[in-house]
Amino acid sequence: MNTIIDRVTFVSTFWSVSILVLMLFAILIFLVLGMPTLFLLNVWVTFFIHAAIIVVPSLTYYAVMDIAFKNLRKNGVLDMKDWDYVKGGKLYRWPDATYRYLKKINWYENFLLKTKEVAPHIYQLPNIVFVSPSANKGRIEEKLYDLFQKKFDFILMDYSQNIDGKATTKSNGKFTYLEGSFDGNNLKANLAKVDIRFADIIMDIRGCIWYSTDKKDRTGEGVTHVFKEFHKSLNMGGVIIIDAVQLSSKTITRNQICYKCLNLVLGFQEISTYQKIKRFLNNDFISKHFHMETVGEGSNCLAIFKKIS
C-alpha cells in the first residue's frame, strides 16, 4: 500500500531503526571505555523505551498488514493483480513518477534513435505495429507515439484491467489501449482478438518477461515460454525491446528509500529486465531465433532482440 499512514510508518521505522543502531554503537563504546554504570543504565533504558514506543508498533503494523493481505489473496477476497495500481496502491504513483524521470533523462528520444540504428528496416515499412503487452498506465507508450511517425499502430494491453489513470485510445485508432485483462503469456491469441497477425516491435519494460522469473528460478522455463510466445507474435526481422540498465543493490535500496519517504524518483526501484534474465539468455531457443544487441548507456540502456529465424 501507498497510503499516508504507510508512508509515515515507513519513515518513522527507517529513522527509528537508524537511531537504535547508533545508540547500540554508543552503548558498545561506553562498555569498552568503562563509563559509569548509572549513565550506561540510562542509555539502555532510553534504548528500550524508544524501541517499545516507535519501532515495535511500526514493525507490528507491517507484519499485520502483510499477513492480512496474504490471507485476502489466498482466499480470493481481493484481486491482487489490480490492487497495487488503484488509488492508494503501492504502485499507483510509480508510473507517473517514472514517466517524468525518463523524460528528464531523454529516454524517449534515445529509444527512438537506438531502435532506428538497430532495426532500420522496420522504419521503412508502410505500416508498423508496435505492441506493449505490459503497458501499465501507458504513459511511456503515449510519449513514444507522439515522437514516432504516424504510420505506427500502437497496441497496448496489461494483465491488470483496473488501472486508474491509464492512457485512452486515440480517436484515429492508431493508439489503442485494449480494455480488459490480457496476459502477455498469450500474446499471439490476444493480438488475434483485434485482427493483428504479427507485430514489428514488442516493448516489454519491466513487464511480462520481468515477472516470468524470480530468484528461486533455476531453469528459466518461464522466460523461454515468453520468448516463444513473442517469437510467434513477431514478423521476421521484428524486435523485442527490454530495459537493460545495470543497477547495484545499493542503488536500488537508495532509490526505494527516496521514493517511499519523499515520493522522489532518482531512478529505477528494481533491477532491469535484462539483469533479471541474462543468466537464461544462452538457452537453445533464444540463441537460435534471436540476435541480441545492447544499446545506450546508463539509465538509457536497452537490450534489443531481433528475430532471425
mmCIF file of N, CA and C in Angstrom, residues 30-120:
data_model
loop_
_atom_site.group_PDB
_atom_site.id
_atom_site.type_symbol
_atom_site.label_atom_id
_atom_site.label_comp_id
_atom_site.label_asym_id
_atom_site.label_seq_id
_atom_site.Cartn_x
_atom_site.Cartn_y
_atom_site.Cartn_z
ATOM 1 N N PHE A 30 30.616 2.821 25.167
ATOM 2 C CA PHE A 30 30.607 3.102 26.609
ATOM 3 C C PHE A 30 31.124 1.909 27.400
ATOM 4 N N LEU A 31 30.744 0.698 26.971
ATOM 5 C CA LEU A 31 31.206 -0.508 27.660
ATOM 6 C C LEU A 31 32.714 -0.654 27.552
ATOM 7 N N VAL A 32 33.226 -0.378 26.342
ATOM 8 C CA VAL A 32 34.670 -0.500 26.129
ATOM 9 C C VAL A 32 35.440 0.538 26.943
ATOM 10 N N LEU A 33 34.883 1.764 27.011
ATOM 11 C CA LEU A 33 35.562 2.853 27.725
ATOM 12 C C LEU A 33 35.337 2.809 29.226
ATOM 13 N N GLY A 34 34.412 1.929 29.658
ATOM 14 C CA GLY A 34 34.158 1.798 31.087
ATOM 15 C C GLY A 34 33.406 2.970 31.676
ATOM 16 N N MET A 35 32.370 3.439 31.022
ATOM 17 C CA MET A 35 31.578 4.564 31.511
ATOM 18 C C MET A 35 30.845 4.173 32.793
ATOM 19 N N PRO A 36 30.431 5.173 33.614
ATOM 20 C CA PRO A 36 29.729 4.898 34.883
ATOM 21 C C PRO A 36 28.473 4.056 34.655
ATOM 22 N N THR A 37 28.190 3.154 35.595
ATOM 23 C CA THR A 37 27.060 2.230 35.484
ATOM 24 C C THR A 37 25.729 2.955 35.351
ATOM 25 N N LEU A 38 25.528 4.016 36.141
ATOM 26 C CA LEU A 38 24.270 4.751 36.125
ATOM 27 C C LEU A 38 24.035 5.401 34.752
ATOM 28 N N PHE A 39 25.076 5.980 34.192
ATOM 29 C CA PHE A 39 24.967 6.614 32.871
ATOM 30 C C PHE A 39 24.619 5.573 31.808
ATOM 31 N N LEU A 40 25.304 4.411 31.891
ATOM 32 C CA LEU A 40 25.060 3.328 30.936
ATOM 33 C C LEU A 40 23.641 2.785 31.077
ATOM 34 N N LEU A 41 23.158 2.713 32.294
ATOM 35 C CA LEU A 41 21.794 2.245 32.545
ATOM 36 C C LEU A 41 20.769 3.190 31.913
ATOM 37 N N ASN A 42 21.018 4.485 32.010
ATOM 38 C CA ASN A 42 20.121 5.469 31.398
ATOM 39 C C ASN A 42 20.058 5.312 29.878
ATOM 40 N N VAL A 43 21.202 5.046 29.292
ATOM 41 C CA VAL A 43 21.240 4.838 27.827
ATOM 42 C C VAL A 43 20.440 3.601 27.445
ATOM 43 N N TRP A 44 20.612 2.512 28.238
ATOM 44 C CA TRP A 44 19.860 1.274 27.973
ATOM 45 C C TRP A 44 18.357 1.504 28.106
ATOM 46 N N VAL A 45 17.941 2.215 29.115
ATOM 47 C CA VAL A 45 16.516 2.497 29.325
ATOM 48 C C VAL A 45 15.962 3.311 28.161
ATOM 49 N N THR A 46 16.708 4.326 27.743
ATOM 50 C CA THR A 46 16.286 5.145 26.602
ATOM 51 C C THR A 46 16.158 4.282 25.339
ATOM 52 N N PHE A 47 17.118 3.381 25.179
ATOM 53 C CA PHE A 47 17.120 2.473 24.030
ATOM 54 C C PHE A 47 15.838 1.636 23.990
ATOM 55 N N PHE A 48 15.475 1.017 25.095
ATOM 56 C CA PHE A 48 14.309 0.133 25.127
ATOM 57 C C PHE A 48 12.997 0.907 25.039
ATOM 58 N N ILE A 49 12.943 2.091 25.631
ATOM 59 C CA ILE A 49 11.729 2.915 25.530
ATOM 60 C C ILE A 49 11.498 3.335 24.076
ATOM 61 N N HIS A 50 12.565 3.741 23.434
ATOM 62 C CA HIS A 50 12.484 4.151 22.024
ATOM 63 C C HIS A 50 11.991 2.990 21.160
ATOM 64 N N ALA A 51 12.543 1.813 21.419
ATOM 65 C CA ALA A 51 12.133 0.633 20.647
ATOM 66 C C ALA A 51 10.688 0.276 20.919
ATOM 67 N N ALA A 52 10.271 0.346 22.155
ATOM 68 C CA ALA A 52 8.916 -0.062 22.533
ATOM 69 C C ALA A 52 7.856 0.894 21.996
ATOM 70 N N ILE A 53 8.155 2.190 21.988
ATOM 71 C CA ILE A 53 7.167 3.181 21.590
ATOM 72 C C ILE A 53 7.038 3.320 20.071
ATOM 73 N N ILE A 54 8.144 3.243 19.348
ATOM 74 C CA ILE A 54 8.125 3.535 17.907
ATOM 75 C C ILE A 54 8.393 2.302 17.040
ATOM 76 N N VAL A 55 9.503 1.630 17.287
ATOM 77 C CA VAL A 55 9.935 0.576 16.378
ATOM 78 C C VAL A 55 9.005 -0.633 16.418
ATOM 79 N N VAL A 56 8.731 -1.142 17.609
ATOM 80 C CA VAL A 56 7.893 -2.347 17.717
ATOM 81 C C VAL A 56 6.500 -2.132 17.119
ATOM 82 N N PRO A 57 5.791 -1.029 17.445
ATOM 83 C CA PRO A 57 4.475 -0.812 16.817
ATOM 84 C C PRO A 57 4.539 -0.707 15.295
ATOM 85 N N SER A 58 5.579 -0.056 14.783
ATOM 86 C CA SER A 58 5.712 0.105 13.333
ATOM 87 C C SER A 58 5.921 -1.237 12.647
ATOM 88 N N LEU A 59 6.834 -2.034 13.194
ATOM 89 C CA LEU A 59 7.092 -3.348 12.618
ATOM 90 C C LEU A 59 5.874 -4.262 12.751
ATOM 91 N N THR A 60 5.154 -4.129 13.863
ATOM 92 C CA THR A 60 3.928 -4.912 14.054
ATOM 93 C C THR A 60 2.888 -4.544 12.995
ATOM 94 N N TYR A 61 2.767 -3.250 12.718
ATOM 95 C CA TYR A 61 1.834 -2.786 11.691
ATOM 96 C C TYR A 61 2.145 -3.441 10.347
ATOM 97 N N TYR A 62 3.429 -3.424 9.960
ATOM 98 C CA TYR A 62 3.818 -4.030 8.693
ATOM 99 C C TYR A 62 3.539 -5.526 8.679
ATOM 100 N N ALA A 63 3.847 -6.205 9.785
ATOM 101 C CA ALA A 63 3.625 -7.652 9.855
ATOM 102 C C ALA A 63 2.141 -7.987 9.736
ATOM 103 N N VAL A 64 1.300 -7.244 10.460
ATOM 104 C CA VAL A 64 -0.145 -7.490 10.430
ATOM 105 C C VAL A 64 -0.707 -7.237 9.035
ATOM 106 N N MET A 65 -0.296 -6.127 8.413
ATOM 107 C CA MET A 65 -0.770 -5.798 7.076
ATOM 108 C C MET A 65 -0.338 -6.856 6.060
ATOM 109 N N ASP A 66 0.909 -7.308 6.182
ATOM 110 C CA ASP A 66 1.415 -8.314 5.251
ATOM 111 C C ASP A 66 0.641 -9.616 5.375
ATOM 112 N N ILE A 67 0.414 -10.076 6.606
ATOM 113 C CA ILE A 67 -0.345 -11.307 6.835
ATOM 114 C C ILE A 67 -1.776 -11.157 6.342
ATOM 115 N N ALA A 68 -2.375 -9.992 6.609
ATOM 116 C CA ALA A 68 -3.769 -9.751 6.198
ATOM 117 C C ALA A 68 -3.914 -9.813 4.688
ATOM 118 N N PHE A 69 -3.023 -9.170 3.961
ATOM 119 C CA PHE A 69 -3.130 -9.154 2.508
ATOM 120 C C PHE A 69 -2.840 -10.523 1.902
ATOM 121 N N LYS A 70 -1.933 -11.267 2.511
ATOM 122 C CA LYS A 70 -1.670 -12.620 2.015
ATOM 123 C C LYS A 70 -2.893 -13.510 2.197
ATOM 124 N N ASN A 71 -3.583 -13.361 3.317
ATOM 125 C CA ASN A 71 -4.803 -14.142 3.554
ATOM 126 C C ASN A 71 -5.916 -13.741 2.594
ATOM 127 N N LEU A 72 -6.049 -12.439 2.333
ATOM 128 C CA LEU A 72 -7.061 -11.970 1.388
ATOM 129 C C LEU A 72 -6.795 -12.511 -0.016
ATOM 130 N N ARG A 73 -5.522 -12.528 -0.400
ATOM 131 C CA ARG A 73 -5.170 -13.047 -1.721
ATOM 132 C C ARG A 73 -5.395 -14.551 -1.781
ATOM 133 N N LYS A 74 -5.007 -15.257 -0.712
ATOM 134 C CA LYS A 74 -5.157 -16.706 -0.670
ATOM 135 C C LYS A 74 -6.617 -17.129 -0.770
ATOM 136 N N ASN A 75 -7.500 -16.381 -0.130
ATOM 137 C CA ASN A 75 -8.922 -16.723 -0.109
ATOM 138 C C ASN A 75 -9.716 -16.073 -1.241
ATOM 139 N N GLY A 76 -9.028 -15.372 -2.132
ATOM 140 C CA GLY A 76 -9.690 -14.795 -3.285
ATOM 141 C C GLY A 76 -10.603 -13.626 -2.977
ATOM 142 N N VAL A 77 -10.412 -12.991 -1.830
ATOM 143 C CA VAL A 77 -11.265 -11.850 -1.463
ATOM 144 C C VAL A 77 -10.907 -10.629 -2.302
ATOM 145 N N LEU A 78 -9.605 -10.442 -2.565
ATOM 146 C CA LEU A 78 -9.139 -9.326 -3.376
ATOM 147 C C LEU A 78 -8.429 -9.842 -4.610
ATOM 148 N N ASP A 79 -8.600 -9.135 -5.727
ATOM 149 C CA ASP A 79 -7.859 -9.443 -6.941
ATOM 150 C C ASP A 79 -6.528 -8.700 -6.849
ATOM 151 N N MET A 80 -5.510 -9.375 -6.349
ATOM 152 C CA MET A 80 -4.267 -8.695 -6.014
ATOM 153 C C MET A 80 -3.530 -8.140 -7.225
ATOM 154 N N LYS A 81 -3.829 -8.653 -8.432
ATOM 155 C CA LYS A 81 -3.141 -8.138 -9.598
ATOM 156 C C LYS A 81 -3.582 -6.708 -9.920
ATOM 157 N N ASP A 82 -4.760 -6.315 -9.428
ATOM 158 C CA ASP A 82 -5.258 -4.965 -9.639
ATOM 159 C C ASP A 82 -4.994 -4.058 -8.446
ATOM 160 N N TRP A 83 -4.845 -4.635 -7.270
ATOM 161 C CA TRP A 83 -4.813 -3.869 -6.034
ATOM 162 C C TRP A 83 -3.675 -2.865 -5.990
ATOM 163 N N ASP A 84 -2.506 -3.231 -6.496
ATOM 164 C CA ASP A 84 -1.345 -2.350 -6.428
ATOM 165 C C ASP A 84 -1.520 -1.074 -7.234
ATOM 166 N N TYR A 85 -2.403 -1.102 -8.240
ATOM 167 C CA TYR A 85 -2.466 0.014 -9.179
ATOM 168 C C TYR A 85 -3.622 0.971 -8.928
ATOM 169 N N VAL A 86 -4.564 0.615 -8.058
ATOM 170 C CA VAL A 86 -5.665 1.531 -7.764
ATOM 171 C C VAL A 86 -5.164 2.620 -6.822
ATOM 172 N N LYS A 87 -5.941 3.691 -6.665
ATOM 173 C CA LYS A 87 -5.523 4.809 -5.837
ATOM 174 C C LYS A 87 -5.246 4.334 -4.411
ATOM 175 N N GLY A 88 -4.059 4.649 -3.901
ATOM 176 C CA GLY A 88 -3.643 4.166 -2.593
ATOM 177 C C GLY A 88 -2.748 2.950 -2.683
ATOM 178 N N GLY A 89 -2.731 2.262 -3.841
ATOM 179 C CA GLY A 89 -1.870 1.099 -4.024
ATOM 180 C C GLY A 89 -0.411 1.505 -4.112
ATOM 181 N N LYS A 90 0.476 0.561 -3.810
ATOM 182 C CA LYS A 90 1.896 0.912 -3.716
ATOM 183 C C LYS A 90 2.509 1.297 -5.060
ATOM 184 N N LEU A 91 1.876 0.883 -6.176
ATOM 185 C CA LEU A 91 2.396 1.225 -7.492
ATOM 186 C C LEU A 91 1.588 2.322 -8.180
ATOM 187 N N TYR A 92 0.643 2.917 -7.461
ATOM 188 C CA TYR A 92 -0.239 3.913 -8.068
ATOM 189 C C TYR A 92 0.552 5.134 -8.557
ATOM 190 N N ARG A 93 1.475 5.636 -7.758
ATOM 191 C CA ARG A 93 2.236 6.828 -8.100
ATOM 192 C C ARG A 93 3.415 6.544 -9.019
ATOM 193 N N TRP A 94 3.898 5.306 -8.988
ATOM 194 C CA TRP A 94 5.173 4.995 -9.635
ATOM 195 C C TRP A 94 5.184 5.216 -11.150
ATOM 196 N N PRO A 95 4.164 4.814 -11.926
ATOM 197 C CA PRO A 95 4.222 5.014 -13.379
ATOM 198 C C PRO A 95 4.376 6.474 -13.784
ATOM 199 N N ASP A 96 3.651 7.371 -13.130
ATOM 200 C CA ASP A 96 3.756 8.793 -13.458
ATOM 201 C C ASP A 96 5.118 9.350 -13.067
ATOM 202 N N ALA A 97 5.615 8.910 -11.910
ATOM 203 C CA ALA A 97 6.934 9.367 -11.470
ATOM 204 C C ALA A 97 8.026 8.869 -12.419
ATOM 205 N N THR A 98 7.900 7.624 -12.859
ATOM 206 C CA THR A 98 8.867 7.055 -13.800
ATOM 207 C C THR A 98 8.809 7.778 -15.139
ATOM 208 N N TYR A 99 7.596 8.097 -15.575
ATOM 209 C CA TYR A 99 7.411 8.841 -16.827
ATOM 210 C C TYR A 99 8.187 10.157 -16.783
ATOM 211 N N ARG A 100 8.076 10.880 -15.671
ATOM 212 C CA ARG A 100 8.773 12.152 -15.546
ATOM 213 C C ARG A 100 10.288 11.955 -15.491
ATOM 214 N N TYR A 101 10.719 10.896 -14.802
ATOM 215 C CA TYR A 101 12.156 10.607 -14.714
ATOM 216 C C TYR A 101 12.734 10.293 -16.098
ATOM 217 N N LEU A 102 12.042 9.457 -16.872
ATOM 218 C CA LEU A 102 12.509 9.100 -18.207
ATOM 219 C C LEU A 102 12.539 10.312 -19.133
ATOM 220 N N LYS A 103 11.576 11.198 -18.946
ATOM 221 C CA LYS A 103 11.560 12.429 -19.745
ATOM 222 C C LYS A 103 12.775 13.283 -19.422
ATOM 223 N N LYS A 104 13.134 13.325 -18.155
ATOM 224 C CA LYS A 104 14.271 14.126 -17.699
ATOM 225 C C LYS A 104 15.581 13.648 -18.303
ATOM 226 N N ILE A 105 15.735 12.325 -18.471
ATOM 227 C CA ILE A 105 16.990 11.775 -18.990
ATOM 228 C C ILE A 105 16.934 11.521 -20.495
ATOM 229 N N ASN A 106 15.913 12.053 -21.167
ATOM 230 C CA ASN A 106 15.751 11.917 -22.627
ATOM 231 C C ASN A 106 15.655 10.463 -23.082
ATOM 232 N N TRP A 107 15.019 9.645 -22.258
ATOM 233 C CA TRP A 107 14.889 8.220 -22.566
ATOM 234 C C TRP A 107 14.088 7.988 -23.839
ATOM 235 N N TYR A 108 13.065 8.756 -24.053
ATOM 236 C CA TYR A 108 12.172 8.547 -25.203
ATOM 237 C C TYR A 108 12.886 8.825 -26.522
ATOM 238 N N GLU A 109 13.621 9.926 -26.573
ATOM 239 C CA GLU A 109 14.384 10.249 -27.781
ATOM 240 C C GLU A 109 15.461 9.197 -28.027
ATOM 241 N N ASN A 110 16.091 8.724 -26.941
ATOM 242 C CA ASN A 110 17.109 7.688 -27.061
ATOM 243 C C ASN A 110 16.502 6.391 -27.586
ATOM 244 N N PHE A 111 15.306 6.054 -27.100
ATOM 245 C CA PHE A 111 14.615 4.840 -27.548
ATOM 246 C C PHE A 111 14.398 4.888 -29.050
ATOM 247 N N LEU A 112 13.899 6.004 -29.549
ATOM 248 C CA LEU A 112 13.647 6.157 -30.985
ATOM 249 C C LEU A 112 14.941 6.056 -31.783
ATOM 250 N N LEU A 113 15.984 6.742 -31.324
ATOM 251 C CA LEU A 113 17.260 6.750 -32.025
ATOM 252 C C LEU A 113 17.884 5.360 -32.083
ATOM 253 N N LYS A 114 17.917 4.649 -30.957
ATOM 254 C CA LYS A 114 18.588 3.356 -30.907
ATOM 255 C C LYS A 114 17.827 2.273 -31.675
ATOM 256 N N THR A 115 16.513 2.317 -31.630
ATOM 257 C CA THR A 115 15.757 1.317 -32.403
ATOM 258 C C THR A 115 15.938 1.548 -33.902
ATOM 259 N N LYS A 116 16.078 2.794 -34.309
ATOM 260 C CA LYS A 116 16.331 3.086 -35.726
ATOM 261 C C LYS A 116 17.692 2.565 -36.154
ATOM 262 N N GLU A 117 18.677 2.647 -35.230
ATOM 263 C CA GLU A 117 20.024 2.172 -35.550
ATOM 264 C C GLU A 117 20.066 0.657 -35.676
ATOM 265 N N VAL A 118 19.385 -0.032 -34.765
ATOM 266 C CA VAL A 118 19.435 -1.494 -34.731
ATOM 267 C C VAL A 118 18.499 -2.127 -35.760
ATOM 268 N N ALA A 119 17.352 -1.502 -35.974
ATOM 269 C CA ALA A 119 16.354 -2.098 -36.880
ATOM 270 C C ALA A 119 15.850 -1.067 -37.883
ATOM 271 N N PRO A 120 16.736 -0.540 -38.740
ATOM 272 C CA PRO A 120 16.306 0.488 -39.707
ATOM 273 C C PRO A 120 15.269 -0.031 -40.706
#
